[in-house]
XYZ file of C-alpha atoms in Angstrom:
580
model
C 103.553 140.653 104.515
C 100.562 138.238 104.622
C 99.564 136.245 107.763
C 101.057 132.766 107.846
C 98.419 130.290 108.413
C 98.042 128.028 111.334
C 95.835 125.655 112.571
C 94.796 126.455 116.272
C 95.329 123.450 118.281
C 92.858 122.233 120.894
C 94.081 121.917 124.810
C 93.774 118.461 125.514
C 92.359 118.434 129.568
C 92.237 115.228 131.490
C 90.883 115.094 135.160
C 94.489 113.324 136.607
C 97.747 114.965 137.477
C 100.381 113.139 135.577
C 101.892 110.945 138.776
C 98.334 109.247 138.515
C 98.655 105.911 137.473
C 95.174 106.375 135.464
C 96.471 108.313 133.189
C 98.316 106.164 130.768
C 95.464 103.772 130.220
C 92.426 106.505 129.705
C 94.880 108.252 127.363
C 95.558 105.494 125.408
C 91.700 104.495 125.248
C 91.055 107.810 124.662
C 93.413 108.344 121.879
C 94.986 111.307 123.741
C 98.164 109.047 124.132
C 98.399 107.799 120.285
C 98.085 111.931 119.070
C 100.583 113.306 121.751
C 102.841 110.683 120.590
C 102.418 111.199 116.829
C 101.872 114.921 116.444
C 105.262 117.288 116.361
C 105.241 120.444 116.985
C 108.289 121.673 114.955
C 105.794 121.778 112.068
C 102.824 124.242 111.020
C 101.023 120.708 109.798
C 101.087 116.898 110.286
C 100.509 116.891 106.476
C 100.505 119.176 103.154
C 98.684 117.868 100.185
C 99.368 119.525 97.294
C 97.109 118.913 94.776
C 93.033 119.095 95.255
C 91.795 117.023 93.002
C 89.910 113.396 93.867
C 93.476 111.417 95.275
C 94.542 114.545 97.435
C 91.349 115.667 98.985
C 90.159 111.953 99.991
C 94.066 111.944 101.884
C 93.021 115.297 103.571
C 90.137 114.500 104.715
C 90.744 110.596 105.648
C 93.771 112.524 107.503
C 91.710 115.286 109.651
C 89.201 112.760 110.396
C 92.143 110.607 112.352
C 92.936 114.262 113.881
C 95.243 115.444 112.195
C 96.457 118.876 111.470
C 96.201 118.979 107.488
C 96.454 121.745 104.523
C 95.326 121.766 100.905
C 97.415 124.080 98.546
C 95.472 124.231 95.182
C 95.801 126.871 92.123
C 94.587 125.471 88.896
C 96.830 127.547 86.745
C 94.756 128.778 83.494
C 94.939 126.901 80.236
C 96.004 128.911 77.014
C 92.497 129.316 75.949
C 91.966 131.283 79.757
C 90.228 128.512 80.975
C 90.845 127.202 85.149
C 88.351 126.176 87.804
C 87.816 125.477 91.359
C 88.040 122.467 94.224
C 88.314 119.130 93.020
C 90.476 118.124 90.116
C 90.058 117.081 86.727
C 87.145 114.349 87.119
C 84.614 116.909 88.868
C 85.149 120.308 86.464
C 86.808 118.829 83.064
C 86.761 115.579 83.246
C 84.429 112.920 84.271
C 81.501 114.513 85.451
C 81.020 116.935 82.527
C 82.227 114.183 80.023
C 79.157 111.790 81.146
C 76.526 114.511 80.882
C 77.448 114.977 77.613
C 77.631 111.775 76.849
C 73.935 111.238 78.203
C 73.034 114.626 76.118
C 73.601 112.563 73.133
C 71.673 109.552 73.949
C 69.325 111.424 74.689
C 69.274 113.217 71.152
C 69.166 109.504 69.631
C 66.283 108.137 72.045
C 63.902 111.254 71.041
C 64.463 110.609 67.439
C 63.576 106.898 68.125
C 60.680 107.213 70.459
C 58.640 107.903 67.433
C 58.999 104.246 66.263
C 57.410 103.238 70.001
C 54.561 105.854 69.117
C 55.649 108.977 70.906
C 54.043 111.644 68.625
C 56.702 114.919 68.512
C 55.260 117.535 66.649
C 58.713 119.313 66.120
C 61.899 118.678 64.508
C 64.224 117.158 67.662
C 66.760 120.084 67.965
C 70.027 120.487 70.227
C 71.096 123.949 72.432
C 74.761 123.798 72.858
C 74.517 126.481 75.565
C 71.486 125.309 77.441
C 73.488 122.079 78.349
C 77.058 123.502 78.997
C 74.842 125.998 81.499
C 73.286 123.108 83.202
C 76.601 121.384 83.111
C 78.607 124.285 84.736
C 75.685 124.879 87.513
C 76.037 121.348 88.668
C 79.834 121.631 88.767
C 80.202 124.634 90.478
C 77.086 122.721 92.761
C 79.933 120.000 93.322
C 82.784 122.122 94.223
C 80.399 123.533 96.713
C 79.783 120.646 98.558
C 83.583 119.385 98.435
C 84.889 122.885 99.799
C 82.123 122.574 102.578
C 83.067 118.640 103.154
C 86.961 120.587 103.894
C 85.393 122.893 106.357
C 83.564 120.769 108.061
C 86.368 118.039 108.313
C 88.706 121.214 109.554
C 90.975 120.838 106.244
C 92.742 124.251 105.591
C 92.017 124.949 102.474
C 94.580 127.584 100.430
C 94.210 128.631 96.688
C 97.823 129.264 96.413
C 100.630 127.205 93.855
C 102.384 125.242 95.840
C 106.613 124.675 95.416
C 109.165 123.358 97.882
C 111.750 125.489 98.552
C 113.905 123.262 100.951
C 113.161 119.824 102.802
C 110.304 120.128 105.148
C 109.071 123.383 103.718
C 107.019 125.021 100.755
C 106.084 128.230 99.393
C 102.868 128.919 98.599
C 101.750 131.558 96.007
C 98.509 132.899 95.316
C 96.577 134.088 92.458
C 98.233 138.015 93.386
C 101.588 136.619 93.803
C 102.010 137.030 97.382
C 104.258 134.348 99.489
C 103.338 132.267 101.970
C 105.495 129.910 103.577
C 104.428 126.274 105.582
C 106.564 123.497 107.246
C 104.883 120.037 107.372
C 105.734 116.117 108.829
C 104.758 114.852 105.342
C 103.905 115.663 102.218
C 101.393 114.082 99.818
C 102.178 114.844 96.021
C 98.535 115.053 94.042
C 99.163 116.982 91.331
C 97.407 115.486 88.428
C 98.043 115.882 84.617
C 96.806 118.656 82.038
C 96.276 118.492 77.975
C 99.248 118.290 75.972
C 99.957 120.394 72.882
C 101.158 119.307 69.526
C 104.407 122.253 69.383
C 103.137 123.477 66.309
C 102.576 126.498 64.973
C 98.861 127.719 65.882
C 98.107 124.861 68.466
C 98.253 127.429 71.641
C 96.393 130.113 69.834
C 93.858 128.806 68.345
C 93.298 124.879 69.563
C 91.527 123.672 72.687
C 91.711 121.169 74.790
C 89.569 119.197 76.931
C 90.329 121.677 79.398
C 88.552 124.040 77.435
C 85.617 121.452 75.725
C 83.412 121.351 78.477
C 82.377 124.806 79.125
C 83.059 126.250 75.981
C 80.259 129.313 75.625
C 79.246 128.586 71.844
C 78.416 125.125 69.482
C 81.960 124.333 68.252
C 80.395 123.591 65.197
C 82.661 121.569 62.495
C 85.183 119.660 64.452
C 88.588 118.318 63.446
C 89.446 116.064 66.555
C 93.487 114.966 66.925
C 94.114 112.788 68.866
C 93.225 108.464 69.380
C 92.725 108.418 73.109
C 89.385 107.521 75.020
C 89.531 111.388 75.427
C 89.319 111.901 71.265
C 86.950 108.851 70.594
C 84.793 109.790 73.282
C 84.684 113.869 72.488
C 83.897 112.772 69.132
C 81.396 110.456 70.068
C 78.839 112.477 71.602
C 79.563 115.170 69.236
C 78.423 113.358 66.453
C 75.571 112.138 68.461
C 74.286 116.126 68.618
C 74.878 116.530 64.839
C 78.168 118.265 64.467
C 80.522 117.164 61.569
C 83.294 115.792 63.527
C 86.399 114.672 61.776
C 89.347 112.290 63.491
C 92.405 112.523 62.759
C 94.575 109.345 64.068
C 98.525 108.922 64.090
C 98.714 105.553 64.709
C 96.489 102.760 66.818
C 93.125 103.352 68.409
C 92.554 103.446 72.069
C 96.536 102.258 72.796
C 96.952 100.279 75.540
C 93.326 98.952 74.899
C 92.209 95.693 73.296
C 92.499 96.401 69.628
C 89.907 94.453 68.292
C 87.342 96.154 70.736
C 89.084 99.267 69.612
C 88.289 98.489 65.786
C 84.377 98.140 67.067
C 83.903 100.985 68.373
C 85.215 103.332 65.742
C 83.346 101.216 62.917
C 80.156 101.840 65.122
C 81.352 105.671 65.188
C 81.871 105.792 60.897
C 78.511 104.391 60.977
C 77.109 107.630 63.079
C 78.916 109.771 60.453
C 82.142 110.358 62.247
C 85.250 110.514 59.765
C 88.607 108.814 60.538
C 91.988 110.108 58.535
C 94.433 107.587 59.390
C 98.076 108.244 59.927
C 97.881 111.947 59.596
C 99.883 114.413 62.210
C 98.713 118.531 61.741
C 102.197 120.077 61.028
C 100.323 123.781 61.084
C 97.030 125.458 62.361
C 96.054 128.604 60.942
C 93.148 131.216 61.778
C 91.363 132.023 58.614
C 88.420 134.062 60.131
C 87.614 134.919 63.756
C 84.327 134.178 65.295
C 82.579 131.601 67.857
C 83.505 129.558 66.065
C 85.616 130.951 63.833
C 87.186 129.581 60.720
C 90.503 127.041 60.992
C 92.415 125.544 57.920
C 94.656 122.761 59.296
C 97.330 121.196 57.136
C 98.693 117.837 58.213
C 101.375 115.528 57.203
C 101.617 111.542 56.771
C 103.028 109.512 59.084
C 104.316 107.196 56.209
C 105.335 109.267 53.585
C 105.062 112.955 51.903
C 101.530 113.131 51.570
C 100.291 117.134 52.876
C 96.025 117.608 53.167
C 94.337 120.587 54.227
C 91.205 121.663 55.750
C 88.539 123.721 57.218
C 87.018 122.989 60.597
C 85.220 125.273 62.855
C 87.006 123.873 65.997
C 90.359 121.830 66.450
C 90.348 119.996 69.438
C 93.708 118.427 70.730
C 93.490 115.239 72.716
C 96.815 113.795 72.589
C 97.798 112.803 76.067
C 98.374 114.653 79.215
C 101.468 115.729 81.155
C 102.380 115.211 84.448
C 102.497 118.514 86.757
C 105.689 117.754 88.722
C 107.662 119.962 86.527
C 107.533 123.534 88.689
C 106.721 122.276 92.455
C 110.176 122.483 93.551
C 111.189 118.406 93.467
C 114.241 118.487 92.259
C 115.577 120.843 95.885
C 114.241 118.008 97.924
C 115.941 115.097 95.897
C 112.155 113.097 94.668
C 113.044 111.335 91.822
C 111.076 112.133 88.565
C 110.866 109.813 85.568
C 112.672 112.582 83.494
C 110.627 111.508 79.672
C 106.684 111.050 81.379
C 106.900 113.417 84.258
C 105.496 110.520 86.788
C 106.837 109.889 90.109
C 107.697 106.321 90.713
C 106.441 105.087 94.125
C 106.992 101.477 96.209
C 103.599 99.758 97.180
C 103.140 102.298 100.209
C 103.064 105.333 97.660
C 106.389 106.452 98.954
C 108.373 108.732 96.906
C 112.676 108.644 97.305
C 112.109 110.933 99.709
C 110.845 109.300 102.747
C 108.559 111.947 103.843
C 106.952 112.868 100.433
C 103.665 110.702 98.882
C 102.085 110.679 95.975
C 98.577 109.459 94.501
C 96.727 109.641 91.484
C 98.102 110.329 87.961
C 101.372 111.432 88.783
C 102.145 108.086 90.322
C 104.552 106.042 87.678
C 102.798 102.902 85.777
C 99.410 102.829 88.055
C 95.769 103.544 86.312
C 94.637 106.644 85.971
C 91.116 106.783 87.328
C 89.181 108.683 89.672
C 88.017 105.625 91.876
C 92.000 104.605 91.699
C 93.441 107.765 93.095
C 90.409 108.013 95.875
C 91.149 104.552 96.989
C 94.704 105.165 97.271
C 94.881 108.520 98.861
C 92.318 107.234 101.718
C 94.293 103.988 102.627
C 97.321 106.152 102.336
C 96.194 108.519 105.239
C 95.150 105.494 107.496
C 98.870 104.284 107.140
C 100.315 107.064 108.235
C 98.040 108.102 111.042
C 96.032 105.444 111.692
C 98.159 102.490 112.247
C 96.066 100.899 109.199
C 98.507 98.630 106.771
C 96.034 97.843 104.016
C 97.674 98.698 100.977
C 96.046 99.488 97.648
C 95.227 97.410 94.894
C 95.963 98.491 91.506
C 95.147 95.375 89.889
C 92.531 94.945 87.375
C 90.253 98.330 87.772
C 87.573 98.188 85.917
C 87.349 101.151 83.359
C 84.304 102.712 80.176
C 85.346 104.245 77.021
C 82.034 106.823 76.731
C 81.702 106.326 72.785
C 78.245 105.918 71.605
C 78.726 102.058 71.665
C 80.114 102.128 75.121
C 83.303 99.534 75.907
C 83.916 98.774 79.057
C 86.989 96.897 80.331
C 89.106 94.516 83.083
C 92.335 93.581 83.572
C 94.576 92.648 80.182
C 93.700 93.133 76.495
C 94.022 90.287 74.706
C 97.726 91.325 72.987
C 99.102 92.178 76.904
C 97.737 88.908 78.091
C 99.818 87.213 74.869
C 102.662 89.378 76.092
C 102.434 88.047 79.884
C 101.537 84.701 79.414
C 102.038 83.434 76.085
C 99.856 82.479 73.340
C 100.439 78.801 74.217
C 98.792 79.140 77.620
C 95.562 81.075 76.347
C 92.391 80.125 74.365
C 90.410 82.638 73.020
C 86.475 82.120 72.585
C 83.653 84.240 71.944
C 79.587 83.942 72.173
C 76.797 86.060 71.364
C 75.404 87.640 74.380
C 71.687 86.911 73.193
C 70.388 89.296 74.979
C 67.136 91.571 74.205
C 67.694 94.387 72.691
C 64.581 97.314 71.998
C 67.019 98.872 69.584
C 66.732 96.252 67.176
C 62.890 97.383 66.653
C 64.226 100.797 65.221
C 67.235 99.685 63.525
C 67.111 96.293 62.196
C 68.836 93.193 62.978
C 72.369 94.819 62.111
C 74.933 93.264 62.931
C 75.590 90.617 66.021
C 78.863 91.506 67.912
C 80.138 88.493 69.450
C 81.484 88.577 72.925
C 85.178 87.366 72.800
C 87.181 85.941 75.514
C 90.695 85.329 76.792
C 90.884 82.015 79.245
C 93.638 80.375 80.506
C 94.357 76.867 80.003
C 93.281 74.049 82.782
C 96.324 74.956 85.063
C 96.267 77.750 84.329
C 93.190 79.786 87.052
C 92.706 83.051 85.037
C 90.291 84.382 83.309
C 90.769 87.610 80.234
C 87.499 87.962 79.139
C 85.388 90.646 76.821
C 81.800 91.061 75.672
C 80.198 93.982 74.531
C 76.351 94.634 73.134
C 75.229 96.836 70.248
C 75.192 100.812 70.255
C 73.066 102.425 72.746
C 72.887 99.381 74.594
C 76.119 99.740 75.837
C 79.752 97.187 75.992
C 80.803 95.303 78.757
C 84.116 94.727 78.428
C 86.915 91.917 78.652
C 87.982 90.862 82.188
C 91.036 88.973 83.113
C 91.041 87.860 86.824
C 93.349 86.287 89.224
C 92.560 84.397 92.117
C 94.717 86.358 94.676
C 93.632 90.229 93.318
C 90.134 89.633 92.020
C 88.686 89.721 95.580
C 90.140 93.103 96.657
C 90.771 96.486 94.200
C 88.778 99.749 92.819
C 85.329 100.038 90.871
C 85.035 102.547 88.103
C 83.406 104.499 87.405
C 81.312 104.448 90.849
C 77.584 102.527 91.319
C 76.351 106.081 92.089
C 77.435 107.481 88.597
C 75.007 105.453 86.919
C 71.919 103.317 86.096
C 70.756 101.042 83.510
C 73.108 98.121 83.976
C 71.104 95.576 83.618
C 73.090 94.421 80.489
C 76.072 94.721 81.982
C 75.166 92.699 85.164
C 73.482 90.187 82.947
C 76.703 89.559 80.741
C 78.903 89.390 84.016
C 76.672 86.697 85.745
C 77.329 84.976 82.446
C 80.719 85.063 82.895
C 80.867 84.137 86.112
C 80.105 80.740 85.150
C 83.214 79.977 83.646
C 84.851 81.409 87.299
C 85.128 78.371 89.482
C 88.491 78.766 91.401
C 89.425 78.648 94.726
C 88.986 82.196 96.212
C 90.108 84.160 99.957
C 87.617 87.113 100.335
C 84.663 88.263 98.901
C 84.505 89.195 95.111
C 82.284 92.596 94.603
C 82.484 93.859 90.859
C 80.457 96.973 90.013
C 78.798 97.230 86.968
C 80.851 99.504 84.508
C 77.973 100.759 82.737
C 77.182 104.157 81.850
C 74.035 105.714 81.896
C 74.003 108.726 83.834
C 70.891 109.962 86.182
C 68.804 112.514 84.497
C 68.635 114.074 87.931
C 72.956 114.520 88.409
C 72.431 118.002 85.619
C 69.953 119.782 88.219
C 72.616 118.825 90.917
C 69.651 116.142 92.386
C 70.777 112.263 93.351
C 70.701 109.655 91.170
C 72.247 105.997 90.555
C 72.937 103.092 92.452
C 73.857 102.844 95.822
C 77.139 100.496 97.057
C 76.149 97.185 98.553
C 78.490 94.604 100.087
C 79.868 91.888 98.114
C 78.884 88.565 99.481
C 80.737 85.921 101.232
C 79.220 82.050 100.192
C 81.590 78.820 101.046
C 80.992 75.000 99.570
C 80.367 72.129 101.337
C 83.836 71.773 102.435
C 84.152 75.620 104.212
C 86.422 76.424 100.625
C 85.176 80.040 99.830
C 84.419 80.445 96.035
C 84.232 82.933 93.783
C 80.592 84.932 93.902
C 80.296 87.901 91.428
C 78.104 90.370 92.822
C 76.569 92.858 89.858
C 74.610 95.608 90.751
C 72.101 96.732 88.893
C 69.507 100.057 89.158
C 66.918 99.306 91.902
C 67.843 95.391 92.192
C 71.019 93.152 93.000
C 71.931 89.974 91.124
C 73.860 87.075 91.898
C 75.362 84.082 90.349
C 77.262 81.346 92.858
């Protein structure tokens, strides 16, 4: 039988016998009081997080640092292709992190071949390693999980690589890699999951498909690449394998980017055609079939219309799936404790506090129902979660208008409501939309041309109406800032993605928001900070060195009359810009 786990508790000394009138007050100053009161001892923990990925390990920690006795059950169970991977979620090992380097591998591919035209002399033909840069990608994330399973240690987290399931209230089994049982009793639970690939349920898809699960490590150049799918995921995977000079190949059911703005959506993939990348339109595979083995090997995929009989076939190298992703809520026991489950998405629907239906279990991150799905999102919520429940904190978190990137090779970053959700909300009646040029320099213009000017479109509201929906975006390599639609009460608080430290060269970006913020003159509570959502990553992030911006505070400025207003602070690389 294996050892069940327990946290060793500290004897708590104090130099007063209890009839001393001192004690109360010291206690309390101390804290002694507060954890006495708080902790119970009919449970192994004060809190179980199951889940390590970026929302469950910022609870932990947040957690032990108000001294608390927390655990971490995580067991990434192996995708179909074999593939799993340690401490820290989907962002850090398949997500994220690995999707950015790439992303930057490909610029840099591009920026080679132009240096020439700035008179950089290359002797040689600019060639691409596949496995050079998935080895320097893996040693930086297995750098990463490093640090965030020493960050656990020091922070006195319990750490266990075991599957976690409930098995009745209050208690959960937890099974490692060997199958052996372990069983913990906790105060409260935090639910932190996550979400992994989905597959099509056709014939071949398991066996011979990846996912992005698989992508980013892959061993060997996945050479010809049929890529299914219409999500940031799919346009972005495509993207930057184009940009190495691999035949890539979309195939699309329906809309672009869904739940983007369409017309931004349209931009980027005519800026992808133009890199070579080809689109088939309302196709679905119906059949996936192994024609020669290798790495890669040889696929014939035979798809179906989505609006009428029509059947094509053919030959890639490499079929990547990027479809969506499921919730994993299915096998973790939910359904003996009573948490309700939204039964068709998987996704646990919460109240503003992150509380599930059962008053003692949390969740954060992507298996929360309707909230964004970003890194920055779930880290924000799982912290100010923690400081509720042991920290007598109340600040809630703010899901409202997160900024997000698409990662294509003309980059698109976003705010708040595309322009057909911000119909939807407020009617057409009460919006105007405008657009400019951005008329901004741009070095690429020496290699390329003039090309064509993308305007930078806008969503306003009327007068009385105080909002602003607002998009711009710049030409290919030169990245897209994109549309923003604020509101005085939420644009003051909320989350920044991706993070100032994840990249550099935003001086675009900041330049197109100052210009914004000149339309923003409303009457505002608290500061405004808006990080840049820009995209470069540091050359130095592959070798596992630092790199990028660092965080500084939003400013605070008020009128003449004491009125606070609006103040949009961009950050850029190595300098800060403001616009009042």
């Amino acid at each position: 039988m294996p050892i069940k786990h327990r946290v060793q508790r500290k004897s708590l000394k104090t130099s007063h016998t209890v009839s001393s009138p001192l004690v109360t007050p010291q206690a309390h100053q101390s804290g002694v009081l507060q954890k006495l009161l708080q902790e119970d001892p009919t449970y192994d923990y004060d809190l179980i997080v199951i889940g390590g990925g970026s929302g469950g390990l910022s609870c932990a920690q947040e957690a032990a640092a108000l001294g608390r006795r927390v655990m971490v059950l995580d067991l990434v169970v192996p995708s179909p292709q074999g593939t799993s991977w340690g401490v820290a979620g989907t962002c850090v090992n398949v997500g994220c992190v690995p999707k950015k380097l790439m992303h930057q591998a490909a610029l840099l591919g591009q920026a080679l071949t132009d240096s020439r035209k700035f008179g950089w002399e290359c002797s040689q033909q600019v060639k691409h390693n596949w496995e050079t840069m998935t080895e320097a990608i893996q040693k930086h994330v297995g750098s990463l999980n490093r640090s965030y399973q020493r960050a656990l240690r020091e922070k006195a987290v319990a750490y266990v690589n075991s599957y976690g399931e409930f098995v009745e209230h209050h208690k959960i089994k937890a099974t490692n890699g060997k199958g052996q049982e372990t069983y913990y009793t906790a105060a409260k639970f935090v639910i932190a999951t996550g979400e992994r690939p989905r597959y099509l349920g056709i014939q071949g898809d398991k066996e011979y498909c990846i996912t992005s699960d698989d992508f980013f490590s892959l061993p060997y150049c996945p050479g010809a690449t049929l890529v299914v799918g219409a999500s940031s995921v799919a346009l972005e995977c495509a993207g930057f394998l184009a940009g190495l000079g691999l035949e890539v190949t979309v195939m699309v059911s329906s809309q672009l980017l869904r739940g983007f703005d369409q017309e931004m959506a349209e931009k980027v993939a005519s800026s992808m055609q133009q890199l070579g990348v080809r689109f088939l339109r309302k196709f679905v595979p119906v059949e996936v079939q192994q024609l020669e083995k290798g790495s890669p090997g040889k696929l014939k995929v035979v798809a179906k219309s989505t609006e009428g009989t029509e059947i094509i076939e053919g030959l890639y190298n490499t079929v990547l799936l990027a479809i969506g992703r499921d919730s994993c809520t299915k096998k973790i026991g939910l359904e003996k404790i009573g948490v309700k489950v939204n039964e068709k998405t998987g996704k646990i629907p919460v109240n503003d506090v992150e509380q599930s239906s059962v008053p003692y279990v949390y969740a954060v991150g992507d298996v929360v129902e309707g909230q964004p799905e970003l890194t920055p999102v779930a880290v924000q919520a799982g912290r100010l979660l923690a400081r509720r429940l042991f920290g007598g904190r109340l600040e809630k978190c703010d899901y409202i208008n997160a900024p997000t990137v698409v990662f294509t090779p003309l980059e698109y970053g976003c705010c708040g409501y595309a322009e057909e959700k911000a119909v939807e909300v407020y009617r057409k009646e009460n919006l105007e939309v405008r657009r400019c040029d951005c008329g901004m320099f741009r070095p690429s213009l020496l290699i390329h041309g003039s090309g064509d000017r993308i305007s930078r479109p806008w969503t306003e509201g009327r007068r009385d109406h105080p909002r602003i929906c607002s998009r711009h975006e710049m030409w290919a390599h030169e990245a897209a800032a994109g549309r923003h639609h604020w509101d005085p009460p939420h644009v003051c608080t909320g989350v920044h993605h991706p993070g100032d430290h994840e990249v550099i060269g935003a001086g675009h970006h900041a330049e197109g928001l100052l210009r914004l913020s000149r339309c923003c003159r409303f009457p505002c509570p608290a500061p405004v900070s808006v990080k840049t959502a820009c995209s470069r990553v540091s050359p130095g992030t592959a070798s596992g060195q630092g790199g990028g911006t660092a965080a500084v505070p939003s400013t605070r400025l008020a009128d003449g009359e004491g009125q606070p207003r609006c103040v949009l602070d961009v950050l850029a690389r190595s300098r800060q810009v403001s616009q009042d």
